[in-house]
CSV table of C-alpha atoms and ligand atoms in Angstrom, one decimal:
chain,number,residue,atom,x,y,z
A,1,MET,CA,0.0,0.0,0.0
A,2,PRO,CA,1.4,3.4,-0.9
A,3,LEU,CA,1.8,6.0,1.9
A,4,ARG,CA,-1.1,8.5,1.7
A,5,ILE,CA,0.4,12.0,1.7
A,6,ILE,CA,-1.0,15.5,2.1
A,7,GLN,CA,1.2,18.5,0.9
A,8,TYR,CA,0.7,21.5,3.3
A,9,GLY,CA,2.2,24.6,1.7
A,10,ILE,CA,2.9,24.7,-2.1
A,11,GLY,CA,5.6,27.4,-2.6
A,12,PRO,CA,8.7,26.5,-4.5
A,13,ILE,CA,9.8,24.0,-1.9
A,14,GLY,CA,6.4,22.3,-1.6
A,15,SER,CA,6.2,22.2,-5.4
A,16,ALA,CA,9.6,20.5,-5.7
A,17,ILE,CA,8.6,18.0,-3.1
A,18,VAL,CA,5.4,17.2,-4.9
A,19,ARG,CA,7.2,16.7,-8.2
A,20,LEU,CA,9.7,14.3,-6.5
A,21,LEU,CA,6.9,12.4,-4.7
A,22,LEU,CA,5.3,11.8,-8.1
A,23,GLU,CA,8.4,9.7,-9.0
A,24,ARG,CA,8.1,7.5,-6.0
A,25,THR,CA,5.7,4.5,-6.4
A,26,GLY,CA,5.3,4.3,-2.6
A,27,ALA,CA,3.6,7.7,-2.3
A,28,GLU,CA,0.0,8.7,-3.2
A,29,ILE,CA,-0.8,12.4,-2.8
A,30,ILE,CA,-4.4,12.6,-1.5
A,31,GLY,CA,-4.6,16.3,-0.6
A,32,ALA,CA,-3.1,19.8,-0.9
A,33,ILE,CA,-3.4,22.8,1.3
A,34,ASP,CA,-2.3,26.4,0.6
A,35,ILE,CA,-3.8,29.8,1.4
A,36,ALA,CA,-2.4,31.8,-1.5
A,37,PRO,CA,-5.4,33.1,-3.4
A,38,ASP,CA,-3.7,32.4,-6.8
A,39,LYS,CA,-3.4,28.7,-5.9
A,40,VAL,CA,-6.7,27.9,-4.0
A,41,GLY,CA,-9.1,25.9,-6.2
A,42,ARG,CA,-6.6,25.0,-8.9
A,43,ASP,CA,-5.4,21.4,-9.6
A,44,LEU,CA,-2.2,20.6,-7.7
A,45,GLY,CA,-0.5,19.5,-10.9
A,46,ASP,CA,-1.3,22.8,-12.5
A,47,VAL,CA,0.3,24.7,-9.5
A,48,VAL,CA,3.5,22.6,-9.4
A,49,GLY,CA,3.9,22.4,-13.2
A,50,THR,CA,3.0,18.8,-14.0
A,51,SER,CA,0.0,17.1,-15.7
A,52,PRO,CA,-3.3,17.3,-13.8
A,53,LEU,CA,-3.3,15.2,-10.6
A,54,GLY,CA,-7.0,15.4,-9.7
A,55,VAL,CA,-6.1,16.9,-6.4
A,56,PRO,CA,-7.6,20.4,-5.8
A,57,VAL,CA,-5.6,22.9,-3.7
A,58,SER,CA,-7.7,23.9,-0.7
A,59,ASP,CA,-7.4,26.6,2.0
A,60,ARG,CA,-9.6,24.6,4.4
A,61,ALA,CA,-6.8,22.8,6.3
A,62,ASP,CA,-9.1,21.0,8.7
A,63,ALA,CA,-11.3,19.5,5.9
A,64,VAL,CA,-8.2,18.2,4.0
A,65,LEU,CA,-6.4,16.9,7.2
A,66,ALA,CA,-9.6,15.0,8.1
A,67,ARG,CA,-8.8,12.6,5.3
A,68,ARG,CA,-6.1,11.3,7.7
A,69,ALA,CA,-3.0,11.0,5.6
A,70,ASP,CA,-0.2,8.7,6.7
A,71,VAL,CA,2.1,11.7,6.4
A,72,VAL,CA,1.6,15.4,6.1
A,73,VAL,CA,4.6,17.1,4.3
A,74,HIS,CA,4.6,20.6,5.7
A,75,SER,CA,6.4,23.6,4.1
A,76,THR,CA,4.6,26.9,4.9
A,77,SER,CA,7.0,28.9,7.1
A,78,SER,CA,10.2,29.1,9.0
A,79,TYR,CA,9.1,30.0,12.6
A,80,PHE,CA,8.0,27.3,15.0
A,81,ASP,CA,5.6,29.5,17.0
A,82,GLN,CA,3.9,30.5,13.8
A,83,VAL,CA,3.4,27.0,12.5
A,84,PHE,CA,2.6,25.4,15.9
A,85,ASP,CA,-1.2,25.4,15.4
A,86,GLN,CA,-0.7,23.9,11.8
A,87,LEU,CA,1.5,21.1,13.2
A,88,LEU,CA,-0.9,20.5,16.1
A,89,ALA,CA,-3.8,20.1,13.6
A,90,CYS,CA,-1.8,17.6,11.6
A,91,VAL,CA,-1.0,15.6,14.7
A,92,ARG,CA,-4.5,15.7,16.0
A,93,ALA,CA,-5.7,14.4,12.6
A,94,GLY,CA,-3.5,11.3,13.2
A,95,SER,CA,-0.8,12.0,10.6
A,96,HIS,CA,3.0,11.9,10.9
A,97,VAL,CA,4.6,15.2,9.9
A,98,VAL,CA,7.8,16.0,8.0
A,99,SER,CA,8.3,19.7,7.9
A,100,THR,CA,10.8,22.1,6.3
A,101,CYS,CA,10.2,24.7,9.1
A,102,GLU,CA,13.7,25.6,10.1
A,103,GLU,CA,13.0,26.2,13.8
A,104,LEU,CA,11.3,22.8,14.1
A,105,ALA,CA,14.7,21.2,13.4
A,106,TYR,CA,15.6,21.7,17.1
A,107,PRO,CA,12.9,23.7,18.9
A,108,PHE,CA,13.8,22.6,22.5
A,109,ARG,CA,16.1,25.5,23.4
A,110,LYS,CA,14.1,28.4,22.0
A,111,TYR,CA,10.6,27.1,22.6
A,112,PRO,CA,10.8,24.6,25.4
A,113,GLU,CA,7.1,24.8,26.4
A,114,LEU,CA,5.7,24.6,22.8
A,115,ALA,CA,8.1,21.8,22.0
A,116,ARG,CA,6.9,19.9,25.1
A,117,ARG,CA,3.3,20.4,24.2
A,118,LEU,CA,3.8,19.2,20.6
A,119,ASP,CA,5.8,16.2,21.8
A,120,GLU,CA,3.0,15.2,24.2
A,121,GLU,CA,0.3,15.6,21.6
A,122,ALA,CA,2.3,13.6,19.0
A,123,LYS,CA,2.9,10.8,21.5
A,124,ALA,CA,-0.8,10.7,22.5
A,125,ALA,CA,-1.7,10.5,18.8
A,126,GLY,CA,1.0,7.9,18.1
A,127,VAL,CA,2.7,9.9,15.4
A,128,ALA,CA,6.2,11.4,14.8
A,129,VAL,CA,6.9,15.0,13.9
A,130,LEU,CA,10.2,16.0,12.3
A,131,GLY,CA,11.8,19.2,11.0
A,132,THR,CA,14.3,18.7,8.3
A,133,GLY,CA,15.7,19.9,5.0
A,134,VAL,CA,19.1,20.7,3.6
A,135,ASN,CA,20.1,23.4,6.1
A,136,PRO,CA,19.1,22.9,8.9
A,137,GLY,CA,18.5,19.2,8.6
A,138,PHE,CA,21.6,18.0,6.7
A,139,VAL,CA,24.7,19.9,5.5
A,140,MET,CA,25.6,21.9,8.7
A,141,ASP,CA,24.4,19.3,11.2
A,142,LYS,CA,23.3,15.8,10.3
A,143,LEU,CA,26.2,15.4,7.8
A,144,VAL,CA,28.6,16.7,10.4
A,145,LEU,CA,27.4,14.0,12.8
A,146,THR,CA,27.6,11.4,10.1
A,147,VAL,CA,31.2,12.2,9.3
A,148,ALA,CA,31.9,12.3,13.1
A,149,THR,CA,31.1,8.6,13.2
A,150,VAL,CA,34.7,7.8,12.4
A,151,CYS,CA,36.2,9.9,15.2
A,152,GLN,CA,37.0,8.6,18.6
A,153,ARG,CA,36.5,12.0,20.3
A,154,ILE,CA,35.8,15.5,19.2
A,155,GLU,CA,36.9,18.8,20.8
A,156,ARG,CA,35.7,21.3,18.3
A,157,VAL,CA,33.7,21.6,15.1
A,158,PHE,CA,34.1,24.0,12.2
A,159,VAL,CA,31.7,24.0,9.2
A,160,ARG,CA,31.8,26.3,6.2
A,161,ARG,CA,29.1,26.5,3.6
A,162,VAL,CA,29.6,28.9,0.7
A,163,VAL,CA,26.6,29.2,-1.7
A,164,ASP,CA,26.8,31.0,-5.1
A,165,ALA,CA,23.4,32.7,-5.2
A,166,SER,CA,23.9,33.9,-8.8
A,167,GLN,CA,22.0,31.0,-10.3
A,168,ARG,CA,19.3,30.8,-7.6
A,169,ARG,CA,15.9,32.3,-8.0
A,170,LEU,CA,15.2,36.0,-7.6
A,171,PRO,CA,13.4,35.8,-4.2
A,172,LEU,CA,16.6,34.2,-2.8
A,173,GLN,CA,18.9,36.8,-4.3
A,174,ARG,CA,16.6,39.5,-2.7
A,175,LYS,CA,16.5,37.6,0.6
A,176,ILE,CA,20.3,37.9,0.9
A,177,GLY,CA,20.4,41.6,0.1
A,178,ALA,CA,22.1,41.4,-3.3
A,179,GLY,CA,22.3,44.8,-4.9
A,180,MET,CA,21.7,46.8,-1.6
A,181,THR,CA,23.9,49.4,-0.1
A,182,VAL,CA,25.4,48.5,3.3
A,183,GLU,CA,22.9,50.9,5.0
A,184,GLU,CA,19.9,49.3,3.3
A,185,PHE,CA,21.3,45.9,4.2
A,186,ARG,CA,21.7,46.8,7.9
A,187,ALA,CA,18.1,48.2,7.9
A,188,ALA,CA,16.8,45.1,6.3
A,189,VAL,CA,18.6,42.9,8.9
A,190,GLU,CA,17.1,45.1,11.7
A,191,ALA,CA,13.6,44.7,10.2
A,192,GLY,CA,14.1,40.9,10.1
A,193,ARG,CA,14.0,40.7,6.3
A,194,ILE,CA,17.5,39.3,5.8
A,195,ARG,CA,18.5,36.3,7.8
A,196,HIS,CA,19.0,32.6,7.2
A,197,ILE,CA,17.0,30.8,9.8
A,198,GLY,CA,18.3,27.7,11.4
A,199,LEU,CA,21.9,28.2,12.3
A,200,PRO,CA,21.3,28.1,16.1
A,201,GLU,CA,19.2,25.0,15.5
A,202,SER,CA,22.2,23.4,13.7
A,203,VAL,CA,24.6,24.3,16.5
A,204,ALA,CA,22.2,22.8,19.0
A,205,LEU,CA,21.8,19.6,16.9
A,206,ILE,CA,25.6,19.2,16.7
A,207,ALA,CA,26.0,19.9,20.4
A,208,ALA,CA,23.4,17.3,21.3
A,209,GLY,CA,24.6,14.7,18.9
A,210,LEU,CA,28.3,15.0,19.9
A,211,GLY,CA,27.6,15.5,23.6
A,212,LEU,CA,29.5,18.8,23.5
A,213,GLU,CA,28.8,21.2,26.3
A,214,VAL,CA,27.3,24.4,24.8
A,215,GLU,CA,26.0,27.0,27.3
A,216,THR,CA,25.3,29.8,24.8
A,217,ILE,CA,24.6,30.0,21.1
A,218,ALA,CA,25.6,33.3,19.5
A,219,GLU,CA,24.9,34.5,16.0
A,220,THR,CA,26.2,37.3,13.8
A,221,ILE,CA,25.1,38.6,10.4
A,222,GLU,CA,27.2,40.8,8.1
A,223,PRO,CA,27.1,41.8,4.5
A,224,ILE,CA,29.6,40.5,1.9
A,225,LEU,CA,30.5,43.2,-0.6
A,226,ALA,CA,31.0,42.6,-4.3
A,227,ASP,CA,34.7,42.9,-5.2
A,228,ALA,CA,33.7,43.2,-8.9
A,229,ASP,CA,30.5,43.8,-10.9
A,230,VAL,CA,28.3,40.7,-11.0
A,231,THR,CA,25.4,40.2,-13.4
A,232,THR,CA,22.9,37.4,-12.5
A,233,PRO,CA,19.9,36.4,-14.7
A,234,TYR,CA,17.8,38.8,-12.5
A,235,LEU,CA,20.1,41.5,-11.0
A,236,HIS,CA,23.2,43.6,-11.7
A,237,VAL,CA,25.3,44.1,-8.6
A,238,ARG,CA,28.0,46.8,-8.8
A,239,LYS,CA,31.4,46.5,-7.1
A,240,GLY,CA,31.1,47.7,-3.5
A,241,GLN,CA,27.4,46.9,-3.3
A,242,VAL,CA,26.1,44.1,-1.1
A,243,ALA,CA,26.6,40.7,-2.9
A,244,GLY,CA,25.1,38.7,-0.1
A,245,VAL,CA,25.2,37.6,3.5
A,246,ARG,CA,27.6,36.0,5.9
A,247,GLN,CA,26.2,34.5,9.0
A,248,ILE,CA,28.2,32.9,11.8
A,249,GLY,CA,26.6,30.7,14.5
A,250,ARG,CA,28.8,29.8,17.5
A,251,GLY,CA,28.3,27.3,20.3
A,252,LEU,CA,30.2,28.4,23.4
A,253,ALA,CA,31.1,26.8,26.7
A,254,GLY,CA,32.1,29.8,28.8
A,255,ASP,CA,34.2,31.8,26.4
A,256,ARG,CA,35.5,28.7,24.7
A,257,GLU,CA,34.2,28.1,21.2
A,258,ARG,CA,33.2,24.5,20.6
A,259,ILE,CA,31.1,24.8,17.4
A,260,HIS,CA,31.6,27.4,14.6
A,261,LEU,CA,29.2,27.5,11.6
A,262,ASP,CA,30.1,29.9,8.8
A,263,LEU,CA,27.4,30.3,6.2
A,264,GLN,CA,28.1,32.6,3.2
A,265,MET,CA,25.4,33.1,0.5
A,266,TYR,CA,26.3,35.6,-2.1
A,267,VAL,CA,26.2,36.3,-5.9
A,268,GLY,CA,29.5,35.7,-7.6
A,269,ALA,CA,30.9,33.3,-5.0
A,270,LYS,CA,33.8,31.8,-6.9
A,271,GLU,CA,34.3,28.6,-4.9
A,272,PRO,CA,31.1,27.3,-3.5
A,273,VAL,CA,31.8,24.5,-1.1
A,274,ASP,CA,30.4,22.6,1.9
A,275,GLU,CA,33.3,21.9,4.3
A,276,ILE,CA,33.4,20.1,7.6
A,277,ARG,CA,36.4,20.2,9.9
A,278,LEU,CA,36.5,18.1,13.0
A,279,PHE,CA,39.2,18.6,15.6
A,280,GLY,CA,39.7,15.6,17.8
A,281,THR,CA,41.0,12.1,17.5
A,282,PRO,CA,41.7,12.1,14.6
A,283,ASP,CA,41.3,15.5,13.0
A,284,LEU,CA,39.2,15.2,9.9
A,285,CYS,CA,38.2,17.3,6.9
A,286,ALA,CA,35.4,16.5,4.5
A,287,GLN,CA,34.5,18.7,1.5
A,288,ILE,CA,31.8,18.8,-1.1
A,289,PRO,CA,33.4,20.9,-3.8
A,290,GLY,CA,30.7,23.1,-5.5
A,291,GLY,CA,28.4,22.6,-2.5
A,292,THR,CA,25.0,21.0,-2.2
A,293,HIS,CA,22.1,22.4,-4.3
A,294,GLY,CA,19.7,23.8,-1.7
A,295,ASP,CA,16.3,23.4,-3.3
A,296,LEU,CA,17.0,20.0,-4.9
A,297,ALA,CA,18.5,18.7,-1.7
A,298,THR,CA,15.7,19.9,0.5
A,299,ALA,CA,13.1,18.0,-1.6
A,300,ALA,CA,15.4,14.9,-1.6
A,301,VAL,CA,15.9,15.0,2.2
A,302,VAL,CA,12.2,15.4,2.9
A,303,VAL,CA,11.0,12.7,0.5
A,304,ASN,CA,13.8,10.2,1.4
A,305,THR,CA,12.9,10.8,5.1
A,306,ILE,CA,9.2,10.0,4.8
A,307,PRO,CA,9.4,6.2,5.1
A,308,LEU,CA,11.7,6.6,8.0
A,309,VAL,CA,9.5,9.0,9.9
A,310,VAL,CA,6.6,6.6,9.6
A,311,GLN,CA,8.8,4.0,11.5
A,312,ALA,CA,10.1,6.4,14.1
A,313,PRO,CA,8.9,6.3,17.7
A,314,PRO,CA,6.0,8.7,18.3
A,315,GLY,CA,6.8,12.2,19.5
A,316,LEU,CA,8.7,15.3,18.4
A,317,ARG,CA,11.8,14.0,16.8
A,318,THR,CA,15.0,15.5,15.4
A,319,VAL,CA,17.3,14.3,12.6
A,320,LEU,CA,19.4,12.8,15.4
A,321,ASP,CA,16.6,10.1,15.7
A,322,ILE,CA,16.4,9.3,12.0
A,323,PRO,CA,18.9,7.2,10.0
A,324,VAL,CA,20.4,8.6,6.8
A,325,ARG,CA,19.1,6.8,3.7
A,326,PHE,CA,18.3,7.1,0.1
A,327,ALA,CA,14.7,5.7,-0.2
A,328,ALA,CA,14.9,4.0,-3.6
A,329,ALA,CA,12.2,1.5,-2.7
A,330,PHE,CA,9.8,4.2,-1.6
B,1,NAP,N1,15.1,23.3,6.3
B,1,NAP,C1,15.6,23.7,5.1
B,1,NAP,O1,16.7,23.3,4.7
B,1,NAP,C2,14.7,24.5,4.2
B,1,NAP,C3,15.1,24.6,2.8
B,1,NAP,C4,14.3,25.4,2.0
B,1,NAP,C5,13.2,26.0,2.5
B,1,NAP,N2,12.9,25.9,3.8
B,1,NAP,C6,11.7,26.6,4.4
B,1,NAP,O2,10.5,25.9,3.9
B,1,NAP,C7,9.5,26.9,3.8
B,1,NAP,C8,8.8,26.8,2.4
B,1,NAP,O3,9.8,27.3,1.5
B,1,NAP,P1,9.2,28.1,0.2
B,1,NAP,O4,10.4,28.7,-0.5
B,1,NAP,O5,8.3,27.1,-0.6
B,1,NAP,O6,8.3,29.2,0.9
B,1,NAP,P2,7.2,30.2,0.4
B,1,NAP,O7,7.6,30.7,-1.0
B,1,NAP,O8,7.0,31.2,1.4
B,1,NAP,O9,5.9,29.3,0.1
B,1,NAP,C9,5.1,28.8,1.2
B,1,NAP,C10,3.7,28.6,0.7
B,1,NAP,O10,2.9,28.2,1.8
B,1,NAP,C11,1.8,29.1,1.9
B,1,NAP,N3,1.3,29.3,3.3
B,1,NAP,C12,1.8,30.2,4.2
B,1,NAP,N4,1.1,30.1,5.3
B,1,NAP,C13,0.2,29.1,5.1
B,1,NAP,C14,-0.8,28.6,6.0
B,1,NAP,N5,-1.0,29.0,7.2
B,1,NAP,N6,-1.6,27.6,5.4
B,1,NAP,C15,-1.4,27.1,4.2
B,1,NAP,N7,-0.5,27.6,3.4
B,1,NAP,C16,0.3,28.6,3.8
B,1,NAP,C17,2.2,30.4,1.2
B,1,NAP,O11,1.2,31.2,0.8
B,1,NAP,P3,1.4,32.8,0.8
B,1,NAP,O12,2.4,33.0,-0.3
B,1,NAP,O13,0.0,33.3,0.5
B,1,NAP,O14,1.9,33.2,2.1
B,1,NAP,C18,3.1,29.8,0.1
B,1,NAP,O15,2.2,29.4,-1.0
B,1,NAP,C19,10.1,28.3,4.1
B,1,NAP,O16,9.8,28.6,5.5
B,1,NAP,C20,11.5,28.1,3.9
B,1,NAP,O17,12.3,29.0,4.6
B,1,NAP,C21,13.6,25.2,4.7
């Protein structure tokens, strides 16, 4: 029997997930939820760019969730407190949840009370809830822990992810401030419009997974300036303007740094890379030259995780609880 799946949130990421699900014989999409007026009432296939699927997009979440899918794939928003009621509704409908909500990747530090409530409700309903994706969910946390398997002990972790945003879609280039002046960038940061969400969650996942003592998690965000003119398919960024963003997440024990995550996303990045350095016994360095493609990887991580979440113990889970696997048979 294929797993019955509802897609909740059909932006670019939800659409990529749906298209990948259609390739897996173990999945049957039985419902679609979104509130965007230009999507409601249309066929899901029409919205995600495939042939018709006979599944209308609805903004009536409760009615769709009442069909009790095995799994709800959730991709509406980044903040745990904002999606809490959506997740609760999925759980109360009796469905497992895999979500791309960044803060759901490790909500226990920032939202202990909400996390406890969701965990209790999920256990009562006998379902598992997981936040995952490429970052957080894999490159700067789960992959680090996977590589760490071959170390005997680890003192310190350094991860660097450099993303060339030139070929990514316009909303992403805007989200990182490409083309802004430094003053505009700082104002946008202040207003909360520029920020990758999820670095503190990745720090927390690494600390929990490696058993590293981390008392505080600190985060900084700075502009990266273009050192030459850059033209993308959408924007022209002049030398000296903001090319993108550099965010650093640090896990500290006292004033000693145990975890350092360096995320750089900018147009014109010459050497995109995902790099993991572990300092311990032995020291280890792992690199993915060119880096990991964010959107393709997010859809892959989510879809490959679905059959594993169904088998996970009920409750609010993290990627620490879920094996790494390509789900070919799904
Ligand atoms: N963990 C990771 O590695 C990872 C990777 C990629 C993306 N993400 C996150 O995943 C989420 C989805 O990404 P995206 O690029 O597809 O985002 P998006 O462009 O904002 O699309 C989200 C869709 O969900 C709809 N929506 C919002 N609130 C809703 C609600 N209450 N009920 C039903 N539908 C609702 C939106 O409608 P409106 O447009 O009308 O608001 C939109 O159609 C984002 O938060 C993104 O940051 C995480």
